Amino acid sequence: MPQYKVAIVGAGPAGYFAALALQNLQTEELQFSIDMIERLPTPWGLVRSGVAPDHPKIKTVAKVFEKVANEQNFRLFANVELGSDLTIEQLKEKYDAVVIATGTALGKKLGIPGEDLPGSMSAATFVPWYNAHPDFKDESIDLNCETAVVIGAGNVAMDVARMLALEPSELDSTDTADHAIDTFKESKVRTVIISARRGPEHAAFTSPELRDLPKLEHTNVVMDKADIEAAIARAGDAPEKDVKSNLDAMLLISEKDATNHERTMKFQFLATPKEIKGNGRVEEVIFQKTGSEETFSVKCGLVITAIGYEAASLEGIPYEKGKVLNTDGRVNENVYVVGWAKRGPSGVIGTNKSDAADVMKLLVEDLGTPKTSGDITDVITHNRVVTQQHWQAINTAEVAAGEPLGKPRRKFVDHQELLNNAGV
């Protein structure tokens, strides 16, 4: 029977859903061996280093990933970097198909004066910092200010704002990085403003995230009812289902009885950032009321932008406008792309499942005669590859370290510490 070899570059949700789709497409006549290549010593991508620690239910999708990984036809090659440890050309030569599932890790820029001042950063830095991503453990995050502004109107912006506005002890039972918990406990931030350029009817939040906000026990959540009512009027009599669901959730927040907590999370809409000002570091943001000439200022000491992501380019792969150039997931020759690297940063984790399934069907249609050109282990020169067995050792050690602290896990944040626990 034909046995085809497929390499998947990137061990995040899109990569695992692509592997799952291939496993589901197998028949007696069609078999796959799947090798997943990951730059970090740890798999799971955004499920590990992107999902907010106070939303552990979203992380249960990792059980699906582990089921995929424990199939006989799957191998993990973590701590292996495309470009330095092997090339895309070597993968194309050895595999019948190569699937790019590297996501989008670079934060988009506002493109306004003052954006590079100390105290201004992207969520693409802040989120992996509090999620124990080894590349971001040494970031200097200064929360020594009263007010923070988060610019963006999606779930990432809401996660960032919530993490800043939570009572820090609420994070003690989560897998938030130790260094981040220490910093949050020293934080002087008491007001967090989420600022959106467009109106509430255009916000990219999801309604479950919005409906969770009134449940915060130690944080005032403030929306101006007039803003929401105006948005409802603009949306008309027959808004799309998601828009109506969002506006219903926002109206409930705006009508909620005021609370008197020490920390406040406040939404402002129709505000376009024009300039970040400060003498040596962030001191204020100048906004223009969207659709008018009127400007106003918000005094703050921290600005975090969450306005979307772009893919970091890989040598030998064509890119355009922050994503891999593709036609329905086909890139060139035997190369395919799935997930955010394919379509940009849109949808939730589950969106990647149907997306990957569609692309893997195209991949199967394109298959020719199976290749017999050796194994990837002939190419990787270093001996510090983290296999599935090694990852399970890391996973077990993290869970065990978290247990006495009442956490689901205590993440190892140092690259070397991860490799030591893997035993490589």
GROMACS .gro file of C-alpha atoms in nm:
model
  424
    1MET     CA    1   0.000   0.000   0.000
    2PRO     CA    2   0.127   0.357  -0.068
    3GLN     CA    3   0.288   0.519   0.237
    4TYR     CA    4   0.326   0.896   0.198
    5LYS     CA    5   0.550   1.110   0.415
    6VAL     CA    6   0.421   1.452   0.525
    7ALA     CA    7   0.616   1.716   0.719
    8ILE     CA    8   0.420   1.971   0.922
    9VAL     CA    9   0.617   2.280   1.023
   10GLY     CA   10   0.473   2.425   1.344
   11ALA     CA   11   0.326   2.240   1.644
   12GLY     CA   12   0.032   2.469   1.717
   13PRO     CA   13  -0.341   2.409   1.669
   14ALA     CA   14  -0.327   2.441   1.288
   15GLY     CA   15  -0.046   2.184   1.270
   16TYR     CA   16  -0.220   1.931   1.493
   17PHE     CA   17  -0.552   1.974   1.313
   18ALA     CA   18  -0.369   1.912   0.983
   19ALA     CA   19  -0.220   1.593   1.129
   20LEU     CA   20  -0.563   1.489   1.257
   21ALA     CA   21  -0.716   1.548   0.913
   22LEU     CA   22  -0.447   1.330   0.752
   23GLN     CA   23  -0.505   1.055   1.008
   24ASN     CA   24  -0.878   1.071   0.935
   25LEU     CA   25  -0.816   1.048   0.559
   26GLN     CA   26  -0.620   0.723   0.590
   27THR     CA   27  -0.761   0.408   0.430
   28GLU     CA   28  -0.620   0.063   0.365
   29GLU     CA   29  -0.495   0.200   0.032
   30LEU     CA   30  -0.368   0.536   0.165
   31GLN     CA   31  -0.132   0.567   0.464
   32PHE     CA   32   0.065   0.860   0.601
   33SER     CA   33   0.370   0.896   0.820
   34ILE     CA   34   0.361   1.242   0.976
   35ASP     CA   35   0.661   1.434   1.113
   36MET     CA   36   0.590   1.756   1.303
   37ILE     CA   37   0.875   2.007   1.327
   38GLU     CA   38   0.872   2.276   1.597
   39ARG     CA   39   1.129   2.547   1.676
   40LEU     CA   40   1.060   2.550   2.052
   41PRO     CA   41   1.123   2.256   2.288
   42THR     CA   42   0.747   2.255   2.361
   43PRO     CA   43   0.451   2.195   2.128
   44TRP     CA   44   0.089   2.330   2.131
   45GLY     CA   45   0.167   2.681   2.004
   46LEU     CA   46  -0.089   2.940   2.114
   47VAL     CA   47  -0.267   2.689   2.337
   48ARG     CA   48   0.045   2.698   2.554
   49SER     CA   49   0.176   3.050   2.496
   50GLY     CA   50  -0.126   3.251   2.377
   51VAL     CA   51  -0.446   3.149   2.556
   52ALA     CA   52  -0.502   3.355   2.870
   53PRO     CA   53  -0.412   3.153   3.183
   54ASP     CA   54  -0.742   3.240   3.352
   55HIS     CA   55  -0.931   3.060   3.070
   56PRO     CA   56  -0.813   2.702   3.127
   57LYS     CA   57  -1.113   2.541   2.952
   58ILE     CA   58  -0.985   2.661   2.614
   59LYS     CA   59  -0.663   2.469   2.678
   60THR     CA   60  -0.844   2.133   2.702
   61VAL     CA   61  -0.810   2.109   2.322
   62ALA     CA   62  -0.455   1.990   2.402
   63LYS     CA   63  -0.612   1.650   2.478
   64VAL     CA   64  -0.694   1.625   2.106
   65PHE     CA   65  -0.334   1.714   2.021
   66GLU     CA   66  -0.199   1.443   2.251
   67LYS     CA   67  -0.430   1.184   2.097
   68VAL     CA   68  -0.298   1.279   1.751
   69ALA     CA   69   0.061   1.264   1.877
   70ASN     CA   70   0.024   0.918   2.030
   71GLU     CA   71  -0.075   0.756   1.700
   72GLN     CA   72   0.183   0.517   1.554
   73ASN     CA   73   0.232   0.725   1.239
   74PHE     CA   74   0.328   1.050   1.418
   75ARG     CA   75   0.671   1.179   1.523
   76LEU     CA   76   0.755   1.509   1.696
   77PHE     CA   77   1.080   1.689   1.618
   78ALA     CA   78   1.078   1.984   1.859
   79ASN     CA   79   1.375   2.213   1.929
   80VAL     CA   80   1.439   2.200   1.553
   81GLU     CA   81   1.443   2.527   1.360
   82LEU     CA   82   1.371   2.560   0.992
   83GLY     CA   83   1.644   2.770   0.837
   84SER     CA   84   1.924   2.677   1.077
   85ASP     CA   85   1.878   2.304   1.151
   86LEU     CA   86   1.728   2.219   0.812
   87THR     CA   87   1.591   2.397   0.505
   88ILE     CA   88   1.259   2.401   0.325
   89GLU     CA   89   1.437   2.256   0.021
   90GLN     CA   90   1.552   1.955   0.224
   91LEU     CA   91   1.195   1.900   0.345
   92LYS     CA   92   1.054   1.926  -0.009
   93GLU     CA   93   1.309   1.671  -0.124
   94LYS     CA   94   1.240   1.415   0.152
   95TYR     CA   95   0.863   1.448   0.191
   96ASP     CA   96   0.571   1.394  -0.044
   97ALA     CA   97   0.415   1.708   0.104
   98VAL     CA   98   0.522   1.990   0.337
   99VAL     CA   99   0.259   2.177   0.539
  100ILE     CA  100   0.345   2.522   0.678
  101ALA     CA  101   0.159   2.580   1.007
  102THR     CA  102   0.378   2.845   1.166
  103GLY     CA  103   0.104   3.093   1.258
  104THR     CA  104   0.155   3.469   1.282
  105ALA     CA  105   0.382   3.580   1.564
  106LEU     CA  106   0.470   3.939   1.474
  107GLY     CA  107   0.247   4.216   1.607
  108LYS     CA  108   0.119   4.470   1.356
  109LYS     CA  109   0.225   4.831   1.408
  110LEU     CA  110   0.000   5.135   1.445
  111GLY     CA  111   0.239   5.344   1.239
  112ILE     CA  112   0.203   5.656   1.456
  113PRO     CA  113   0.460   5.887   1.623
  114GLY     CA  114   0.580   5.772   1.964
  115GLU     CA  115   0.499   5.406   1.908
  116ASP     CA  116   0.856   5.305   1.994
  117LEU     CA  117   0.872   5.491   2.327
  118PRO     CA  118   0.949   5.278   2.635
  119GLY     CA  119   0.616   5.173   2.781
  120SER     CA  120   0.465   5.105   2.437
  121MET     CA  121   0.464   4.744   2.319
  122SER     CA  122   0.273   4.486   2.119
  123ALA     CA  123   0.052   4.214   2.262
  124ALA     CA  124   0.284   3.987   2.059
  125THR     CA  125   0.542   4.061   2.331
  126PHE     CA  126   0.318   4.094   2.637
  127VAL     CA  127   0.110   3.776   2.590
  128PRO     CA  128   0.401   3.530   2.549
  129TRP     CA  129   0.580   3.706   2.839
  130TYR     CA  130   0.303   3.620   3.087
  131ASN     CA  131   0.258   3.276   2.928
  132ALA     CA  132   0.617   3.161   2.993
  133HIS     CA  133   0.739   3.160   2.633
  134PRO     CA  134   1.118   3.111   2.663
  135ASP     CA  135   1.193   3.381   2.403
  136PHE     CA  136   1.017   3.646   2.614
  137LYS     CA  137   1.111   3.558   2.972
  138ASP     CA  138   1.362   3.843   3.000
  139GLU     CA  139   1.131   4.119   2.871
  140SER     CA  140   1.124   4.420   3.102
  141ILE     CA  141   0.755   4.491   3.169
  142ASP     CA  142   0.704   4.809   3.373
  143LEU     CA  143   0.362   4.826   3.541
  144ASN     CA  144   0.455   5.121   3.759
  145CYS     CA  145   0.169   5.343   3.639
  146GLU     CA  146  -0.194   5.407   3.730
  147THR     CA  147  -0.349   5.378   3.381
  148ALA     CA  148  -0.282   5.142   3.090
  149VAL     CA  149  -0.432   5.166   2.741
  150VAL     CA  150  -0.491   4.856   2.529
  151ILE     CA  151  -0.554   4.938   2.163
  152GLY     CA  152  -0.761   4.680   1.977
  153ALA     CA  153  -1.108   4.529   1.963
  154GLY     CA  154  -1.054   4.154   1.957
  155ASN     CA  155  -1.017   3.875   2.211
  156VAL     CA  156  -0.640   3.931   2.240
  157ALA     CA  157  -0.700   4.292   2.345
  158MET     CA  158  -0.958   4.173   2.597
  159ASP     CA  159  -0.722   3.906   2.735
  160VAL     CA  160  -0.444   4.163   2.778
  161ALA     CA  161  -0.676   4.411   2.949
  162ARG     CA  162  -0.820   4.145   3.177
  163MET     CA  163  -0.476   4.022   3.283
  164LEU     CA  164  -0.380   4.380   3.372
  165ALA     CA  165  -0.707   4.449   3.555
  166LEU     CA  166  -0.742   4.126   3.755
  167GLU     CA  167  -0.666   4.112   4.126
  168PRO     CA  168  -0.325   3.937   4.090
  169SER     CA  169  -0.402   3.669   4.351
  170GLU     CA  170  -0.661   3.536   4.104
  171LEU     CA  171  -0.365   3.418   3.895
  172ASP     CA  172  -0.209   3.208   4.174
  173SER     CA  173  -0.407   2.900   4.069
  174THR     CA  174  -0.324   2.941   3.697
  175ASP     CA  175  -0.023   2.846   3.486
  176THR     CA  176   0.081   3.212   3.444
  177ALA     CA  177   0.460   3.242   3.441
  178ASP     CA  178   0.608   3.294   3.790
  179HIS     CA  179   0.794   3.608   3.678
  180ALA     CA  180   0.469   3.756   3.545
  181ILE     CA  181   0.273   3.683   3.865
  182ASP     CA  182   0.548   3.856   4.064
  183THR     CA  183   0.527   4.159   3.833
  184PHE     CA  184   0.146   4.173   3.843
  185LYS     CA  185   0.156   4.164   4.224
  186GLU     CA  186   0.381   4.472   4.222
  187SER     CA  187   0.167   4.644   3.956
  188LYS     CA  188   0.030   4.991   4.024
  189VAL     CA  189  -0.214   4.970   3.730
  190ARG     CA  190  -0.570   5.031   3.849
  191THR     CA  191  -0.745   5.151   3.532
  192VAL     CA  192  -0.723   4.971   3.198
  193ILE     CA  193  -0.884   5.131   2.893
  194ILE     CA  194  -0.963   4.913   2.590
  195SER     CA  195  -0.975   5.147   2.293
  196ALA     CA  196  -1.136   5.057   1.960
  197ARG     CA  197  -1.110   5.263   1.642
  198ARG     CA  198  -1.457   5.160   1.525
  199GLY     CA  199  -1.794   5.127   1.696
  200PRO     CA  200  -1.912   4.835   1.916
  201GLU     CA  201  -2.097   4.679   1.621
  202HIS     CA  202  -1.763   4.623   1.444
  203ALA     CA  203  -1.573   4.481   1.743
  204ALA     CA  204  -1.412   4.141   1.688
  205PHE     CA  205  -1.467   4.020   2.044
  206THR     CA  206  -1.659   3.693   2.075
  207SER     CA  207  -1.975   3.697   2.284
  208PRO     CA  208  -1.866   3.423   2.532
  209GLU     CA  209  -1.564   3.640   2.620
  210LEU     CA  210  -1.789   3.942   2.668
  211ARG     CA  211  -2.039   3.746   2.880
  212ASP     CA  212  -1.757   3.639   3.113
  213LEU     CA  213  -1.662   3.998   3.198
  214PRO     CA  214  -1.944   4.070   3.448
  215LYS     CA  215  -1.828   3.761   3.642
  216LEU     CA  216  -1.500   3.930   3.739
  217GLU     CA  217  -1.511   3.952   4.118
  218HIS     CA  218  -1.259   4.228   4.184
  219THR     CA  219  -1.281   4.447   3.873
  220ASN     CA  220  -1.531   4.711   3.763
  221VAL     CA  221  -1.625   4.662   3.397
  222VAL     CA  222  -1.752   4.982   3.237
  223MET     CA  223  -1.922   5.041   2.902
  224ASP     CA  224  -2.113   5.356   2.814
  225LYS     CA  225  -2.476   5.261   2.748
  226ALA     CA  226  -2.512   5.546   2.498
  227ASP     CA  227  -2.225   5.395   2.292
  228ILE     CA  228  -2.397   5.057   2.278
  229GLU     CA  229  -2.742   5.196   2.201
  230ALA     CA  230  -2.597   5.403   1.916
  231ALA     CA  231  -2.424   5.091   1.782
  232ILE     CA  232  -2.749   4.893   1.800
  233ALA     CA  233  -2.920   5.169   1.599
  234ARG     CA  234  -2.641   5.168   1.339
  235ALA     CA  235  -2.655   4.787   1.311
  236GLY     CA  236  -3.019   4.811   1.201
  237ASP     CA  237  -3.311   4.572   1.233
  238ALA     CA  238  -3.136   4.261   1.100
  239PRO     CA  239  -2.772   4.252   1.216
  240GLU     CA  240  -2.562   3.942   1.159
  241LYS     CA  241  -2.600   3.678   1.431
  242ASP     CA  242  -2.252   3.736   1.579
  243VAL     CA  243  -2.300   4.114   1.582
  244LYS     CA  244  -2.637   4.086   1.759
  245SER     CA  245  -2.492   3.843   2.013
  246ASN     CA  246  -2.203   4.081   2.085
  247LEU     CA  247  -2.426   4.387   2.116
  248ASP     CA  248  -2.666   4.200   2.347
  249ALA     CA  249  -2.372   4.107   2.571
  250MET     CA  250  -2.238   4.463   2.566
  251LEU     CA  251  -2.579   4.607   2.651
  252LEU     CA  252  -2.596   4.381   2.956
  253ILE     CA  253  -2.253   4.508   3.068
  254SER     CA  254  -2.356   4.871   3.014
  255GLU     CA  255  -2.676   4.822   3.219
  256LYS     CA  256  -2.510   4.635   3.505
  257ASP     CA  257  -2.522   4.802   3.846
  258ALA     CA  258  -2.200   4.992   3.913
  259THR     CA  259  -1.947   4.821   4.139
  260ASN     CA  260  -1.685   4.986   4.355
  261HIS     CA  261  -1.372   4.776   4.317
  262GLU     CA  262  -1.017   4.907   4.325
  263ARG     CA  263  -0.954   4.801   3.963
  264THR     CA  264  -1.145   4.913   3.653
  265MET     CA  265  -1.161   4.789   3.295
  266LYS     CA  266  -1.320   5.050   3.069
  267PHE     CA  267  -1.412   5.039   2.700
  268GLN     CA  268  -1.387   5.336   2.464
  269PHE     CA  269  -1.508   5.317   2.104
  270LEU     CA  270  -1.470   5.531   1.791
  271ALA     CA  271  -1.125   5.650   1.899
  272THR     CA  272  -0.839   5.651   1.648
  273PRO     CA  273  -0.489   5.674   1.805
  274LYS     CA  274  -0.288   5.954   1.641
  275GLU     CA  275   0.021   5.989   1.860
  276ILE     CA  276   0.184   5.847   2.172
  277LYS     CA  277   0.359   6.122   2.366
  278GLY     CA  278   0.604   6.127   2.651
  279ASN     CA  279   0.942   6.249   2.769
  280GLY     CA  280   1.159   5.938   2.753
  281ARG     CA  281   0.863   5.703   2.807
  282VAL     CA  282   0.487   5.684   2.747
  283GLU     CA  283   0.287   5.957   2.923
  284GLU     CA  284  -0.027   5.999   2.710
  285VAL     CA  285  -0.206   5.892   2.393
  286ILE     CA  286  -0.370   6.144   2.161
  287PHE     CA  287  -0.690   6.009   2.005
  288GLN     CA  288  -0.912   6.148   1.734
  289LYS     CA  289  -1.283   6.080   1.755
  290THR     CA  290  -1.337   5.855   1.454
  291GLY     CA  291  -1.524   6.042   1.181
  292SER     CA  292  -1.456   6.388   1.322
  293GLU     CA  293  -1.171   6.634   1.370
  294GLU     CA  294  -1.207   6.634   1.749
  295THR     CA  295  -0.911   6.504   1.949
  296PHE     CA  296  -0.869   6.410   2.312
  297SER     CA  297  -0.590   6.283   2.534
  298VAL     CA  298  -0.563   5.987   2.773
  299LYS     CA  299  -0.286   6.010   3.034
  300CYS     CA  300  -0.122   5.669   3.084
  301GLY     CA  301   0.211   5.500   3.143
  302LEU     CA  302   0.160   5.185   2.937
  303VAL     CA  303   0.025   5.122   2.586
  304ILE     CA  304  -0.024   4.770   2.450
  305THR     CA  305  -0.135   4.729   2.090
  306ALA     CA  306  -0.343   4.427   1.990
  307ILE     CA  307  -0.437   4.514   1.633
  308GLY     CA  308  -0.347   4.190   1.459
  309TYR     CA  309  -0.051   3.974   1.369
  310GLU     CA  310   0.169   3.898   1.070
  311ALA     CA  311   0.366   3.588   0.983
  312ALA     CA  312   0.743   3.588   1.020
  313SER     CA  313   0.882   3.487   0.682
  314LEU     CA  314   1.056   3.156   0.613
  315GLU     CA  315   1.327   3.134   0.348
  316GLY     CA  316   1.197   2.968   0.035
  317ILE     CA  317   0.829   3.043   0.111
  318PRO     CA  318   0.651   3.333  -0.068
  319TYR     CA  319   0.484   3.590   0.160
  320GLU     CA  320   0.250   3.880   0.093
  321LYS     CA  321   0.072   4.113   0.339
  322GLY     CA  322   0.184   3.918   0.644
  323LYS     CA  323   0.079   3.570   0.533
  324VAL     CA  324   0.197   3.292   0.304
  325LEU     CA  325   0.102   3.347  -0.059
  326ASN     CA  326  -0.136   3.062  -0.143
  327THR     CA  327  -0.437   2.950  -0.344
  328ASP     CA  328  -0.683   2.771  -0.114
  329GLY     CA  329  -0.387   2.642   0.086
  330ARG     CA  330  -0.167   2.538  -0.206
  331VAL     CA  331   0.166   2.727  -0.207
  332ASN     CA  332   0.390   2.567  -0.471
  333GLU     CA  333   0.505   2.220  -0.579
  334ASN     CA  334   0.441   1.996  -0.277
  335VAL     CA  335   0.403   2.280  -0.022
  336TYR     CA  336   0.078   2.372   0.154
  337VAL     CA  337  -0.022   2.615   0.429
  338VAL     CA  338  -0.285   2.604   0.703
  339GLY     CA  339  -0.405   2.823   0.989
  340TRP     CA  340  -0.315   3.186   1.048
  341ALA     CA  341  -0.011   3.164   0.820
  342LYS     CA  342  -0.263   3.086   0.541
  343ARG     CA  343  -0.553   3.320   0.612
  344GLY     CA  344  -0.421   3.575   0.862
  345PRO     CA  345  -0.509   3.604   1.232
  346SER     CA  346  -0.881   3.534   1.222
  347GLY     CA  347  -1.122   3.300   1.395
  348VAL     CA  348  -1.083   3.102   1.715
  349ILE     CA  349  -0.873   2.789   1.776
  350GLY     CA  350  -1.148   2.561   1.646
  351THR     CA  351  -1.162   2.751   1.314
  352ASN     CA  352  -0.831   2.586   1.226
  353LYS     CA  353  -0.990   2.241   1.226
  354SER     CA  354  -1.217   2.284   0.924
  355ASP     CA  355  -0.954   2.499   0.751
  356ALA     CA  356  -0.689   2.226   0.787
  357ALA     CA  357  -0.931   1.952   0.680
  358ASP     CA  358  -1.009   2.137   0.355
  359VAL     CA  359  -0.640   2.187   0.271
  360MET     CA  360  -0.549   1.825   0.351
  361LYS     CA  361  -0.812   1.705   0.103
  362LEU     CA  362  -0.636   1.911  -0.166
  363LEU     CA  363  -0.302   1.766  -0.057
  364VAL     CA  364  -0.436   1.411  -0.103
  365GLU     CA  365  -0.570   1.501  -0.451
  366ASP     CA  366  -0.222   1.617  -0.553
  367LEU     CA  367  -0.026   1.309  -0.436
  368GLY     CA  368   0.181   1.119  -0.691
  369THR     CA  369   0.426   0.834  -0.644
  370PRO     CA  370   0.562   0.811  -0.287
  371LYS     CA  371   0.918   0.939  -0.241
  372THR     CA  372   1.203   0.723  -0.114
  373SER     CA  373   1.465   0.983  -0.030
  374GLY     CA  374   1.576   0.900   0.323
  375ASP     CA  375   1.473   1.025   0.664
  376ILE     CA  376   1.476   1.366   0.827
  377THR     CA  377   1.717   1.230   1.090
  378ASP     CA  378   1.980   1.213   0.812
  379VAL     CA  379   1.961   1.593   0.786
  380ILE     CA  380   1.928   1.724   1.145
  381THR     CA  381   2.282   1.749   1.274
  382HIS     CA  382   2.233   1.829   1.645
  383ASN     CA  383   2.137   1.571   1.907
  384ARG     CA  384   1.902   1.788   2.113
  385VAL     CA  385   1.581   1.699   1.934
  386VAL     CA  386   1.280   1.689   2.168
  387THR     CA  387   1.064   1.391   2.071
  388GLN     CA  388   0.709   1.315   2.185
  389GLN     CA  389   0.854   1.101   2.464
  390HIS     CA  390   1.079   1.389   2.576
  391TRP     CA  391   0.784   1.632   2.566
  392GLN     CA  392   0.582   1.395   2.783
  393ALA     CA  393   0.865   1.406   3.038
  394ILE     CA  394   0.851   1.790   3.037
  395ASN     CA  395   0.472   1.783   3.061
  396THR     CA  396   0.474   1.539   3.354
  397ALA     CA  397   0.738   1.743   3.538
  398GLU     CA  398   0.546   2.071   3.490
  399VAL     CA  399   0.218   1.918   3.610
  400ALA     CA  400   0.396   1.766   3.913
  401ALA     CA  401   0.562   2.102   3.993
  402GLY     CA  402   0.225   2.278   3.980
  403GLU     CA  403   0.032   2.030   4.192
  404PRO     CA  404   0.152   2.137   4.540
  405LEU     CA  405   0.084   2.500   4.440
  406GLY     CA  406  -0.272   2.427   4.329
  407LYS     CA  407  -0.186   2.504   3.966
  408PRO     CA  408  -0.261   2.292   3.655
  409ARG     CA  409   0.114   2.314   3.585
  410ARG     CA  410   0.414   2.528   3.668
  411LYS     CA  411   0.567   2.611   3.333
  412PHE     CA  412   0.941   2.591   3.287
  413VAL     CA  413   1.036   2.914   3.118
  414ASP     CA  414   1.407   2.869   3.055
  415HIS     CA  415   1.510   2.694   2.734
  416GLN     CA  416   1.783   2.496   2.909
  417GLU     CA  417   1.552   2.400   3.196
  418LEU     CA  418   1.304   2.262   2.943
  419LEU     CA  419   1.574   2.055   2.773
  420ASN     CA  420   1.705   1.929   3.108
  421ASN     CA  421   1.360   1.808   3.203
  422ALA     CA  422   1.325   1.646   2.862
  423GLY     CA  423   1.647   1.458   2.931
  424VAL     CA  424   1.820   1.572   2.609
   0.00000   0.00000   0.00000
